Short mmCIF file of N, CA and C in Angstrom, two decimals:
data_model
loop_
_atom_site.label_atom_id
_atom_site.label_comp_id
_atom_site.label_asym_id
_atom_site.label_seq_id
_atom_site.Cartn_x
_atom_site.Cartn_y
_atom_site.Cartn_z
N MET O 1380 0.84 -1.17 0.00
CA MET O 1380 0.00 0.00 0.00
C MET O 1380 0.89 1.23 0.00
N LYS O 1381 0.37 2.28 -0.63
CA LYS O 1381 1.08 3.55 -0.70
C LYS O 1381 0.08 4.64 -0.36
N GLU O 1382 0.52 5.59 0.47
CA GLU O 1382 -0.35 6.70 0.83
C GLU O 1382 -0.18 7.82 -0.19
N GLU O 1383 -1.31 8.26 -0.73
CA GLU O 1383 -1.30 9.35 -1.69
C GLU O 1383 -1.23 10.70 -0.96
N LYS O 1384 -0.94 11.78 -1.69
CA LYS O 1384 -0.83 13.11 -1.10
C LYS O 1384 -2.13 13.56 -0.43
N ASP O 1385 -3.26 13.09 -0.93
CA ASP O 1385 -4.55 13.48 -0.35
C ASP O 1385 -4.94 12.63 0.87
N GLY O 1386 -4.05 11.70 1.29
CA GLY O 1386 -4.31 10.86 2.45
C GLY O 1386 -4.97 9.54 2.13
N SER O 1387 -5.35 9.33 0.87
CA SER O 1387 -5.96 8.05 0.49
C SER O 1387 -4.86 7.00 0.27
N TRP O 1388 -5.28 5.75 0.19
CA TRP O 1388 -4.33 4.65 0.02
C TRP O 1388 -4.53 3.99 -1.32
N GLN O 1389 -3.46 3.55 -1.92
CA GLN O 1389 -3.48 2.92 -3.24
C GLN O 1389 -2.65 1.65 -3.19
N THR O 1390 -3.14 0.58 -3.82
CA THR O 1390 -2.34 -0.64 -3.89
C THR O 1390 -1.18 -0.41 -4.84
N THR O 1391 -0.10 -1.19 -4.62
CA THR O 1391 1.11 -0.99 -5.43
C THR O 1391 1.29 -2.07 -6.49
N GLY O 1392 0.30 -2.93 -6.64
CA GLY O 1392 0.35 -3.90 -7.73
C GLY O 1392 0.98 -5.24 -7.38
N LEU O 1393 1.02 -5.59 -6.11
CA LEU O 1393 1.55 -6.90 -5.75
C LEU O 1393 0.60 -7.98 -6.27
N GLN O 1394 1.18 -9.03 -6.84
CA GLN O 1394 0.41 -10.12 -7.42
C GLN O 1394 0.92 -11.45 -6.87
N ASN O 1395 0.24 -12.52 -7.18
CA ASN O 1395 0.65 -13.88 -6.86
C ASN O 1395 0.75 -14.11 -5.34
N GLU O 1396 -0.40 -14.22 -4.73
CA GLU O 1396 -0.49 -14.37 -3.28
C GLU O 1396 0.35 -15.52 -2.75
N SER O 1397 0.30 -16.68 -3.38
CA SER O 1397 1.04 -17.84 -2.86
C SER O 1397 2.55 -17.61 -2.88
N LYS O 1398 3.07 -16.98 -3.94
CA LYS O 1398 4.50 -16.68 -3.99
C LYS O 1398 4.88 -15.65 -2.94
N LEU O 1399 4.06 -14.62 -2.74
CA LEU O 1399 4.34 -13.61 -1.72
C LEU O 1399 4.39 -14.25 -0.33
N CYS O 1400 3.43 -15.11 -0.04
CA CYS O 1400 3.39 -15.77 1.26
C CYS O 1400 4.61 -16.67 1.46
N LYS O 1401 4.96 -17.45 0.44
CA LYS O 1401 6.13 -18.32 0.56
C LYS O 1401 7.39 -17.51 0.78
N ASP O 1402 7.57 -16.44 -0.03
CA ASP O 1402 8.75 -15.58 0.14
C ASP O 1402 8.80 -14.97 1.54
N PHE O 1403 7.64 -14.54 2.03
CA PHE O 1403 7.60 -13.94 3.36
C PHE O 1403 8.03 -14.96 4.42
N TRP O 1404 7.42 -16.16 4.40
CA TRP O 1404 7.74 -17.17 5.41
C TRP O 1404 9.18 -17.65 5.30
N ASP O 1405 9.69 -17.77 4.07
CA ASP O 1405 11.10 -18.14 3.90
C ASP O 1405 12.01 -17.09 4.54
N THR O 1406 11.68 -15.83 4.36
CA THR O 1406 12.49 -14.75 4.90
C THR O 1406 12.40 -14.68 6.42
N ILE O 1407 11.19 -14.73 6.96
CA ILE O 1407 11.00 -14.56 8.41
C ILE O 1407 11.58 -15.75 9.19
N ASN O 1408 11.70 -16.91 8.54
CA ASN O 1408 12.28 -18.08 9.20
C ASN O 1408 13.77 -18.25 8.92
N ASN O 1409 14.37 -17.30 8.24
CA ASN O 1409 15.80 -17.33 7.96
C ASN O 1409 16.52 -16.60 9.10
N PRO O 1410 17.28 -17.32 9.95
CA PRO O 1410 17.93 -16.68 11.09
C PRO O 1410 18.96 -15.61 10.71
N LYS O 1411 19.40 -15.61 9.46
CA LYS O 1411 20.31 -14.55 9.03
C LYS O 1411 19.55 -13.26 8.72
N LYS O 1412 18.23 -13.36 8.55
CA LYS O 1412 17.40 -12.19 8.30
C LYS O 1412 16.71 -11.73 9.58
N VAL O 1413 16.09 -12.66 10.33
CA VAL O 1413 15.42 -12.34 11.60
C VAL O 1413 15.89 -13.39 12.61
N ASN O 1414 16.40 -12.94 13.75
CA ASN O 1414 16.99 -13.89 14.70
C ASN O 1414 15.97 -14.85 15.31
N LEU O 1415 14.68 -14.42 15.43
CA LEU O 1415 13.66 -15.28 16.01
C LEU O 1415 12.31 -14.92 15.42
N ASN O 1416 11.63 -15.90 14.85
CA ASN O 1416 10.31 -15.68 14.28
C ASN O 1416 9.25 -15.84 15.36
N LEU O 1417 8.50 -14.78 15.63
CA LEU O 1417 7.43 -14.80 16.63
C LEU O 1417 6.06 -15.08 16.00
N LEU O 1418 5.99 -15.06 14.67
CA LEU O 1418 4.71 -15.11 13.98
C LEU O 1418 4.19 -16.53 13.79
N THR O 1419 2.86 -16.64 13.75
CA THR O 1419 2.19 -17.89 13.41
C THR O 1419 1.31 -17.61 12.19
N ASP O 1420 0.73 -18.65 11.63
CA ASP O 1420 -0.16 -18.48 10.47
C ASP O 1420 -1.29 -17.50 10.77
N ASP O 1421 -1.76 -17.48 12.02
CA ASP O 1421 -2.87 -16.60 12.39
C ASP O 1421 -2.49 -15.11 12.38
N ASP O 1422 -1.19 -14.80 12.35
CA ASP O 1422 -0.74 -13.41 12.37
C ASP O 1422 -0.69 -12.77 10.99
N ILE O 1423 -0.98 -13.56 9.94
CA ILE O 1423 -0.92 -13.05 8.57
C ILE O 1423 -2.29 -13.18 7.93
N GLU O 1424 -2.75 -12.10 7.33
CA GLU O 1424 -3.99 -12.12 6.56
C GLU O 1424 -3.69 -11.55 5.18
N THR O 1425 -4.26 -12.16 4.16
CA THR O 1425 -4.08 -11.65 2.80
C THR O 1425 -5.44 -11.33 2.20
N TYR O 1426 -5.46 -10.29 1.41
CA TYR O 1426 -6.69 -9.85 0.73
C TYR O 1426 -6.35 -9.58 -0.72
N THR O 1427 -7.28 -9.96 -1.60
CA THR O 1427 -7.15 -9.65 -3.02
C THR O 1427 -8.23 -8.62 -3.34
N ILE O 1428 -7.82 -7.48 -3.90
CA ILE O 1428 -8.79 -6.41 -4.15
C ILE O 1428 -8.64 -5.84 -5.55
N GLY O 1429 -9.72 -5.25 -6.02
CA GLY O 1429 -9.72 -4.54 -7.29
C GLY O 1429 -9.74 -5.45 -8.50
N GLU O 1430 -9.88 -4.79 -9.64
CA GLU O 1430 -9.92 -5.53 -10.90
C GLU O 1430 -8.60 -6.20 -11.21
N ARG O 1431 -7.50 -5.55 -10.79
CA ARG O 1431 -6.17 -6.13 -11.06
C ARG O 1431 -5.82 -7.25 -10.10
N LYS O 1432 -6.71 -7.48 -9.11
CA LYS O 1432 -6.50 -8.52 -8.11
C LYS O 1432 -5.17 -8.32 -7.37
N ASP O 1433 -4.95 -7.06 -6.95
CA ASP O 1433 -3.77 -6.75 -6.16
C ASP O 1433 -3.87 -7.43 -4.80
N VAL O 1434 -2.73 -7.86 -4.29
CA VAL O 1434 -2.67 -8.57 -3.01
C VAL O 1434 -2.21 -7.61 -1.92
N ILE O 1435 -2.91 -7.66 -0.81
CA ILE O 1435 -2.52 -6.91 0.39
C ILE O 1435 -2.25 -7.94 1.48
N MET O 1436 -1.07 -7.86 2.09
CA MET O 1436 -0.74 -8.72 3.23
C MET O 1436 -0.80 -7.87 4.49
N VAL O 1437 -1.58 -8.31 5.45
CA VAL O 1437 -1.65 -7.63 6.75
C VAL O 1437 -0.93 -8.54 7.74
N ILE O 1438 0.09 -7.98 8.40
CA ILE O 1438 0.92 -8.76 9.32
C ILE O 1438 0.76 -8.18 10.73
N TYR O 1439 0.28 -8.99 11.64
CA TYR O 1439 0.16 -8.60 13.05
C TYR O 1439 1.40 -9.11 13.77
N VAL O 1440 2.17 -8.20 14.33
CA VAL O 1440 3.42 -8.58 15.00
C VAL O 1440 3.18 -8.59 16.51
N PRO O 1441 3.25 -9.77 17.12
CA PRO O 1441 3.04 -9.83 18.58
C PRO O 1441 4.25 -9.27 19.32
N MET O 1442 4.02 -8.81 20.54
CA MET O 1442 5.13 -8.32 21.36
C MET O 1442 5.96 -9.52 21.82
N ALA O 1443 7.26 -9.36 21.76
CA ALA O 1443 8.16 -10.42 22.23
C ALA O 1443 8.14 -10.46 23.75
N LYS O 1444 8.27 -11.66 24.28
CA LYS O 1444 8.40 -11.81 25.73
C LYS O 1444 9.78 -11.32 26.15
N ARG O 1445 9.90 -10.99 27.40
CA ARG O 1445 11.17 -10.49 27.94
C ARG O 1445 12.31 -11.46 27.62
N GLU O 1446 12.06 -12.75 27.72
CA GLU O 1446 13.09 -13.76 27.49
C GLU O 1446 13.50 -13.85 26.02
N GLN O 1447 12.66 -13.35 25.11
CA GLN O 1447 12.93 -13.44 23.67
C GLN O 1447 13.65 -12.22 23.12
N LYS O 1448 13.61 -11.13 23.84
CA LYS O 1448 14.19 -9.87 23.34
C LYS O 1448 15.71 -9.89 23.47
N PRO O 1449 16.40 -9.21 22.58
CA PRO O 1449 15.88 -8.42 21.47
C PRO O 1449 15.64 -9.28 20.23
N ILE O 1450 14.65 -8.88 19.46
CA ILE O 1450 14.43 -9.44 18.12
C ILE O 1450 15.11 -8.47 17.17
N TYR O 1451 15.97 -8.98 16.30
CA TYR O 1451 16.72 -8.08 15.41
C TYR O 1451 16.82 -8.67 14.01
N ILE O 1452 17.19 -7.81 13.07
CA ILE O 1452 17.26 -8.22 11.66
C ILE O 1452 18.70 -8.15 11.17
N ASN O 1453 18.92 -8.84 10.05
CA ASN O 1453 20.19 -8.81 9.30
C ASN O 1453 21.38 -9.24 10.13
N ASN O 1454 21.13 -10.14 11.10
CA ASN O 1454 22.21 -10.70 11.90
C ASN O 1454 23.04 -9.63 12.62
N ASP O 1455 22.39 -8.50 12.96
CA ASP O 1455 23.09 -7.36 13.57
C ASP O 1455 22.31 -6.87 14.79
N ILE O 1456 22.68 -7.36 15.95
CA ILE O 1456 21.92 -7.08 17.16
C ILE O 1456 21.87 -5.59 17.50
N PHE O 1457 22.94 -4.85 17.28
CA PHE O 1457 22.97 -3.44 17.69
C PHE O 1457 22.40 -2.49 16.65
N ASN O 1458 22.46 -2.83 15.38
CA ASN O 1458 21.90 -1.95 14.34
C ASN O 1458 20.58 -2.46 13.78
N GLY O 1459 20.20 -3.67 14.16
CA GLY O 1459 18.98 -4.26 13.61
C GLY O 1459 17.85 -4.44 14.61
N THR O 1460 17.97 -3.79 15.78
CA THR O 1460 16.92 -3.89 16.80
C THR O 1460 16.12 -2.60 16.81
N PHE O 1461 14.79 -2.74 16.79
CA PHE O 1461 13.89 -1.59 16.73
C PHE O 1461 12.87 -1.67 17.86
N ARG O 1462 12.31 -0.50 18.20
CA ARG O 1462 11.21 -0.40 19.16
C ARG O 1462 10.05 0.30 18.48
N ARG O 1463 8.85 -0.13 18.81
CA ARG O 1463 7.64 0.53 18.30
C ARG O 1463 7.28 1.66 19.25
N ASN O 1464 7.18 2.87 18.72
CA ASN O 1464 6.70 4.03 19.47
C ASN O 1464 5.63 4.69 18.64
N TYR O 1465 4.41 4.70 19.17
CA TYR O 1465 3.24 5.27 18.51
C TYR O 1465 3.08 4.62 17.14
N GLU O 1466 3.29 5.36 16.05
CA GLU O 1466 3.08 4.79 14.72
C GLU O 1466 4.37 4.40 14.02
N GLY O 1467 5.51 4.60 14.69
CA GLY O 1467 6.78 4.35 14.01
C GLY O 1467 7.65 3.34 14.72
N ASP O 1468 8.59 2.79 13.98
CA ASP O 1468 9.60 1.90 14.52
C ASP O 1468 10.92 2.66 14.52
N TYR O 1469 11.61 2.63 15.65
CA TYR O 1469 12.83 3.41 15.81
C TYR O 1469 13.97 2.51 16.25
N HIS O 1470 15.18 2.79 15.74
CA HIS O 1470 16.35 2.02 16.15
C HIS O 1470 16.53 2.09 17.66
N CYS O 1471 16.85 0.97 18.25
CA CYS O 1471 17.18 0.97 19.68
C CYS O 1471 18.62 1.42 19.85
N THR O 1472 18.86 2.09 20.95
CA THR O 1472 20.23 2.47 21.27
C THR O 1472 20.98 1.23 21.76
N ARG O 1473 22.27 1.33 21.79
CA ARG O 1473 23.11 0.24 22.30
C ARG O 1473 22.72 -0.07 23.76
N LEU O 1474 22.45 0.96 24.53
CA LEU O 1474 22.06 0.80 25.93
C LEU O 1474 20.73 0.05 26.05
N GLN O 1475 19.75 0.36 25.19
CA GLN O 1475 18.46 -0.33 25.22
C GLN O 1475 18.63 -1.81 24.88
N VAL O 1476 19.49 -2.11 23.91
CA VAL O 1476 19.74 -3.51 23.53
C VAL O 1476 20.39 -4.25 24.69
N LYS O 1477 21.37 -3.62 25.33
CA LYS O 1477 22.03 -4.26 26.48
C LYS O 1477 21.05 -4.50 27.62
N ALA O 1478 20.13 -3.57 27.83
CA ALA O 1478 19.11 -3.75 28.87
C ALA O 1478 18.23 -4.95 28.55
N MET O 1479 17.87 -5.13 27.28
CA MET O 1479 17.06 -6.30 26.88
C MET O 1479 17.83 -7.59 27.14
N LEU O 1480 19.11 -7.60 26.81
CA LEU O 1480 19.92 -8.79 27.05
C LEU O 1480 20.03 -9.09 28.54
N ARG O 1481 20.23 -8.05 29.34
CA ARG O 1481 20.33 -8.21 30.79
C ARG O 1481 19.03 -8.79 31.36
N ASP O 1482 17.89 -8.34 30.84
CA ASP O 1482 16.59 -8.74 31.38
C ASP O 1482 16.08 -10.06 30.84
N GLN O 1483 16.85 -10.73 29.98
CA GLN O 1483 16.43 -12.03 29.44
C GLN O 1483 16.41 -13.13 30.50
N THR O 1484 17.22 -13.02 31.50
CA THR O 1484 17.36 -14.09 32.47
C THR O 1484 16.05 -14.34 33.20
N GLU O 1485 15.89 -15.55 33.71
CA GLU O 1485 14.68 -15.89 34.44
C GLU O 1485 14.56 -15.06 35.71
N ARG O 1486 15.68 -14.80 36.36
CA ARG O 1486 15.68 -13.98 37.58
C ARG O 1486 16.48 -12.72 37.29
N THR O 1487 15.78 -11.63 37.11
CA THR O 1487 16.45 -10.37 36.84
C THR O 1487 16.98 -9.78 38.14
N MET O 1488 17.85 -8.79 38.01
CA MET O 1488 18.50 -8.18 39.15
C MET O 1488 17.49 -7.62 40.16
N ASP O 1489 16.37 -7.10 39.67
CA ASP O 1489 15.40 -6.50 40.58
C ASP O 1489 14.52 -7.53 41.29
N MET O 1490 14.76 -8.83 41.03
CA MET O 1490 14.01 -9.87 41.73
C MET O 1490 14.75 -10.37 42.97
N GLU O 1491 15.98 -9.92 43.17
CA GLU O 1491 16.75 -10.38 44.32
C GLU O 1491 16.08 -9.98 45.62
N ILE O 1492 16.18 -10.85 46.60
CA ILE O 1492 15.58 -10.60 47.91
C ILE O 1492 16.58 -9.85 48.79
N LEU O 1493 16.09 -8.84 49.47
CA LEU O 1493 16.92 -8.08 50.41
C LEU O 1493 16.50 -8.48 51.82
N ASP O 1494 17.41 -9.09 52.56
CA ASP O 1494 17.13 -9.50 53.94
C ASP O 1494 17.48 -8.38 54.91
N LYS O 1495 16.88 -8.44 56.05
CA LYS O 1495 17.26 -7.60 57.19
C LYS O 1495 17.16 -6.11 56.91
N VAL O 1496 16.12 -5.71 56.23
CA VAL O 1496 15.87 -4.28 56.00
C VAL O 1496 14.80 -3.84 56.99
N PRO O 1497 15.11 -2.90 57.87
CA PRO O 1497 14.11 -2.47 58.85
C PRO O 1497 12.96 -1.70 58.19
N MET O 1498 11.78 -1.87 58.74
CA MET O 1498 10.59 -1.17 58.22
C MET O 1498 10.79 0.34 58.22
N GLU O 1499 11.57 0.86 59.15
CA GLU O 1499 11.76 2.31 59.24
C GLU O 1499 12.44 2.87 58.00
N ASP O 1500 13.13 2.03 57.22
CA ASP O 1500 13.81 2.51 56.02
C ASP O 1500 12.87 2.71 54.84
N LEU O 1501 11.63 2.28 54.98
CA LEU O 1501 10.67 2.49 53.89
C LEU O 1501 10.18 3.93 53.90
N ASN O 1502 9.92 4.47 52.75
CA ASN O 1502 9.41 5.83 52.62
C ASN O 1502 7.88 5.75 52.61
N TYR O 1503 7.27 6.12 53.74
CA TYR O 1503 5.83 5.95 53.89
C TYR O 1503 5.04 6.90 53.00
N ASP O 1504 5.58 8.08 52.67
CA ASP O 1504 4.88 8.97 51.74
C ASP O 1504 4.73 8.29 50.38
N THR O 1505 5.77 7.61 49.95
CA THR O 1505 5.72 6.92 48.67
C THR O 1505 4.78 5.73 48.72
N ILE O 1506 4.81 4.98 49.82
CA ILE O 1506 3.88 3.85 49.96
C ILE O 1506 2.45 4.35 49.89
N HIS O 1507 2.14 5.43 50.59
CA HIS O 1507 0.77 5.96 50.58
C HIS O 1507 0.41 6.52 49.21
N GLY O 1508 1.38 7.13 48.52
CA GLY O 1508 1.12 7.59 47.16
C GLY O 1508 0.78 6.42 46.24
N TYR O 1509 1.53 5.30 46.38
CA TYR O 1509 1.25 4.11 45.59
C TYR O 1509 -0.13 3.57 45.93
N ARG O 1510 -0.44 3.53 47.23
CA ARG O 1510 -1.75 3.02 47.66
C ARG O 1510 -2.88 3.90 47.11
N ASN O 1511 -2.67 5.21 47.07
CA ASN O 1511 -3.68 6.10 46.50
C ASN O 1511 -3.89 5.82 45.02
N SER O 1512 -2.79 5.59 44.29
CA SER O 1512 -2.91 5.25 42.86
C SER O 1512 -3.68 3.95 42.70
N HIS O 1513 -3.34 2.95 43.52
CA HIS O 1513 -4.03 1.66 43.47
C HIS O 1513 -5.51 1.84 43.78
N ARG O 1514 -5.81 2.66 44.79
CA ARG O 1514 -7.19 2.91 45.20
C ARG O 1514 -7.97 3.56 44.06
N THR O 1515 -7.31 4.48 43.34
CA THR O 1515 -7.97 5.16 42.22
C THR O 1515 -8.27 4.19 41.09
N LEU O 1516 -7.30 3.31 40.80
CA LEU O 1516 -7.47 2.36 39.69
C LEU O 1516 -8.42 1.22 40.04
N LYS O 1517 -8.40 0.79 41.30
CA LYS O 1517 -9.20 -0.38 41.73
C LYS O 1517 -10.05 0.01 42.94
N GLU O 1518 -10.96 0.91 42.72
CA GLU O 1518 -11.79 1.40 43.82
C GLU O 1518 -12.54 0.25 44.49
N GLY O 1519 -12.51 0.24 45.83
CA GLY O 1519 -13.21 -0.79 46.58
C GLY O 1519 -12.46 -2.10 46.70
N HIS O 1520 -11.18 -2.14 46.25
CA HIS O 1520 -10.39 -3.37 46.33
C HIS O 1520 -10.22 -3.77 47.80
N PRO O 1521 -10.26 -5.06 48.11
CA PRO O 1521 -10.13 -5.51 49.50
C PRO O 1521 -8.83 -5.06 50.18
N PHE O 1522 -7.77 -4.81 49.42
CA PHE O 1522 -6.50 -4.39 50.01
C PHE O 1522 -6.59 -3.01 50.64
N GLU O 1523 -7.61 -2.23 50.30
CA GLU O 1523 -7.76 -0.88 50.87
C GLU O 1523 -7.85 -0.94 52.39
N ARG O 1524 -8.42 -2.02 52.91
CA ARG O 1524 -8.65 -2.13 54.36
C ARG O 1524 -7.40 -2.58 55.11
N LEU O 1525 -6.35 -2.98 54.41
CA LEU O 1525 -5.16 -3.52 55.07
C LEU O 1525 -4.26 -2.40 55.59
N ASN O 1526 -3.52 -2.70 56.67
CA ASN O 1526 -2.51 -1.73 57.11
C ASN O 1526 -1.32 -1.82 56.15
N ASP O 1527 -0.33 -0.95 56.30
CA ASP O 1527 0.78 -0.90 55.35
C ASP O 1527 1.55 -2.21 55.29
N HIS O 1528 1.82 -2.83 56.43
CA HIS O 1528 2.55 -4.11 56.44
C HIS O 1528 1.77 -5.17 55.66
N GLU O 1529 0.49 -5.30 55.96
CA GLU O 1529 -0.33 -6.31 55.29
C GLU O 1529 -0.46 -6.00 53.80
N TYR O 1530 -0.56 -4.72 53.46
CA TYR O 1530 -0.68 -4.31 52.07
C TYR O 1530 0.58 -4.71 51.29
N LEU O 1531 1.75 -4.35 51.82
CA LEU O 1531 3.01 -4.70 51.14
C LEU O 1531 3.16 -6.21 50.99
N ARG O 1532 2.76 -6.95 52.00
CA ARG O 1532 2.81 -8.41 51.92
C ARG O 1532 1.84 -8.92 50.85
N SER O 1533 0.65 -8.37 50.81
CA SER O 1533 -0.38 -8.85 49.88
C SER O 1533 -0.05 -8.57 48.42
N ILE O 1534 0.64 -7.48 48.14
CA ILE O 1534 1.01 -7.20 46.74
C ILE O 1534 2.32 -7.87 46.35
N GLY O 1535 2.91 -8.64 47.28
CA GLY O 1535 4.14 -9.36 46.97
C GLY O 1535 5.38 -8.49 47.08
N ALA O 1536 5.26 -7.34 47.73
CA ALA O 1536 6.39 -6.42 47.83
C ALA O 1536 7.27 -6.72 49.03
N ALA O 1537 6.76 -7.35 50.07
CA ALA O 1537 7.55 -7.58 51.27
C ALA O 1537 7.01 -8.77 52.05
N LEU O 1538 7.91 -9.37 52.80
CA LEU O 1538 7.55 -10.42 53.76
C LEU O 1538 7.95 -9.92 55.13
N PHE O 1539 7.21 -10.30 56.11
CA PHE O 1539 7.52 -9.86 57.46
C PHE O 1539 7.71 -11.07 58.36
N PRO O 1540 8.95 -11.55 58.47
CA PRO O 1540 9.19 -12.69 59.35
C PRO O 1540 9.03 -12.26 60.80
N LYS O 1541 8.81 -13.23 61.66
CA LYS O 1541 8.59 -12.93 63.08
C LYS O 1541 9.85 -12.41 63.75
N LYS O 1542 11.01 -12.80 63.28
CA LYS O 1542 12.25 -12.39 63.94
C LYS O 1542 12.57 -10.92 63.68
N MET O 1543 12.87 -10.19 64.65
CA MET O 1543 13.44 -8.84 64.63
C MET O 1543 12.62 -7.78 63.91
N GLY O 1544 11.45 -8.06 63.43
CA GLY O 1544 10.63 -7.04 62.78
C GLY O 1544 11.20 -6.50 61.50
N ASN O 1545 12.14 -7.21 60.92
CA ASN O 1545 12.72 -6.75 59.66
C ASN O 1545 11.80 -7.06 58.50
N CYS O 1546 12.04 -6.37 57.43
CA CYS O 1546 11.23 -6.50 56.23
C CYS O 1546 12.10 -7.14 55.16
N ILE O 1547 11.64 -8.22 54.55
CA ILE O 1547 12.38 -8.83 53.44
C ILE O 1547 11.68 -8.39 52.16
N GLN O 1548 12.43 -7.72 51.28
CA GLN O 1548 11.83 -7.14 50.08
C GLN O 1548 12.59 -7.55 48.84
N GLN O 1549 11.91 -7.42 47.72
CA GLN O 1549 12.60 -7.57 46.46
C GLN O 1549 13.21 -6.23 46.10
N GLN O 1550 14.34 -6.25 45.37
CA GLN O 1550 15.02 -5.01 45.02
C GLN O 1550 14.12 -4.08 44.24
N ARG O 1551 13.21 -4.64 43.41
CA ARG O 1551 12.34 -3.76 42.62
C ARG O 1551 11.46 -2.92 43.54
N VAL O 1552 11.10 -3.45 44.70
CA VAL O 1552 10.30 -2.69 45.63
C VAL O 1552 11.10 -1.52 46.17
N CYS O 1553 12.37 -1.76 46.44
CA CYS O 1553 13.23 -0.67 46.90
C CYS O 1553 13.24 0.45 45.87
N LEU O 1554 13.36 0.09 44.61
CA LEU O 1554 13.38 1.11 43.57
C LEU O 1554 12.06 1.86 43.52
N CYS O 1555 10.95 1.15 43.67
CA CYS O 1555 9.64 1.79 43.61
C CYS O 1555 9.36 2.63 44.85
N LEU O 1556 9.85 2.21 45.97
CA LEU O 1556 9.50 2.87 47.22
C LEU O 1556 10.58 3.83 47.71
N GLU O 1557 11.49 4.20 46.84
CA GLU O 1557 12.48 5.26 47.11
C GLU O 1557 13.24 5.07 48.40
N MET O 1558 13.82 3.92 48.60
CA MET O 1558 14.59 3.68 49.81
C MET O 1558 16.02 4.12 49.55
N SER O 1559 16.23 5.43 49.53
CA SER O 1559 17.48 5.97 49.03
C SER O 1559 18.71 5.53 49.83
N MET O 1560 18.62 5.42 51.12
CA MET O 1560 19.80 5.03 51.90
C MET O 1560 20.20 3.59 51.58
N ILE O 1561 19.21 2.71 51.48
CA ILE O 1561 19.50 1.32 51.14
C ILE O 1561 19.99 1.24 49.70
N LEU O 1562 19.32 1.97 48.82
CA LEU O 1562 19.70 1.93 47.41
C LEU O 1562 21.12 2.38 47.20
N PHE O 1563 21.54 3.40 47.91
CA PHE O 1563 22.89 3.91 47.71
C PHE O 1563 23.91 2.80 48.00
N GLY O 1564 23.65 1.99 49.02
CA GLY O 1564 24.56 0.90 49.35
C GLY O 1564 24.52 -0.22 48.34
N ILE O 1565 23.36 -0.46 47.73
CA ILE O 1565 23.21 -1.57 46.80
C ILE O 1565 23.54 -1.17 45.36
N PHE O 1566 23.07 0.01 44.96
CA PHE O 1566 23.24 0.48 43.59
C PHE O 1566 23.92 1.86 43.59
N PRO O 1567 25.17 1.97 44.03
CA PRO O 1567 25.80 3.29 44.12
C PRO O 1567 25.90 4.00 42.78
N SER O 1568 25.89 3.27 41.69
CA SER O 1568 26.06 3.90 40.38
C SER O 1568 24.83 4.67 39.90
N ILE O 1569 23.66 4.49 40.57
CA ILE O 1569 22.49 5.21 40.08
C ILE O 1569 22.33 6.57 40.73
N PHE O 1570 23.17 6.90 41.68
CA PHE O 1570 23.06 8.19 42.35
C PHE O 1570 24.11 9.17 41.87
#
């Protein structure tokens, strides 16, 4: 399809649906062209329109799972990786590609458990701000009635063992709840 100056669309004269489909599948399954094919037969639709019987292929591209990223083309991970933003596809930066590679693992860095963190180190203004956002999105949710300890436990953000009143949290919770003193010791490079 081609967009005309007046905003209308015009077919470009593609013919021979079976050859187009075969060429497409041969290309998408070639690891030198695309490192991983995410598509299934259900993701492709073809239409024949007009007197010339022009072929239109509609391709629905599913989002890759964290473990599958990055998906790249032409056997070039740093120059062939793109991100979808609004209506366009844009080259990923080297840093974005490295972040995708880092996050491929089953247990990412922010899933690590932090032991022996006292409850006093939590930023209660941030916890209450998060709870307000949750309350706005899920009005009447049963978690609204919970105290802060029970709330953090219920959303999977913290465990409260009986010993010493310490809070066991995942690192991602620290990042979300602005525990700057703890963060500085764990992630000094982000400050």
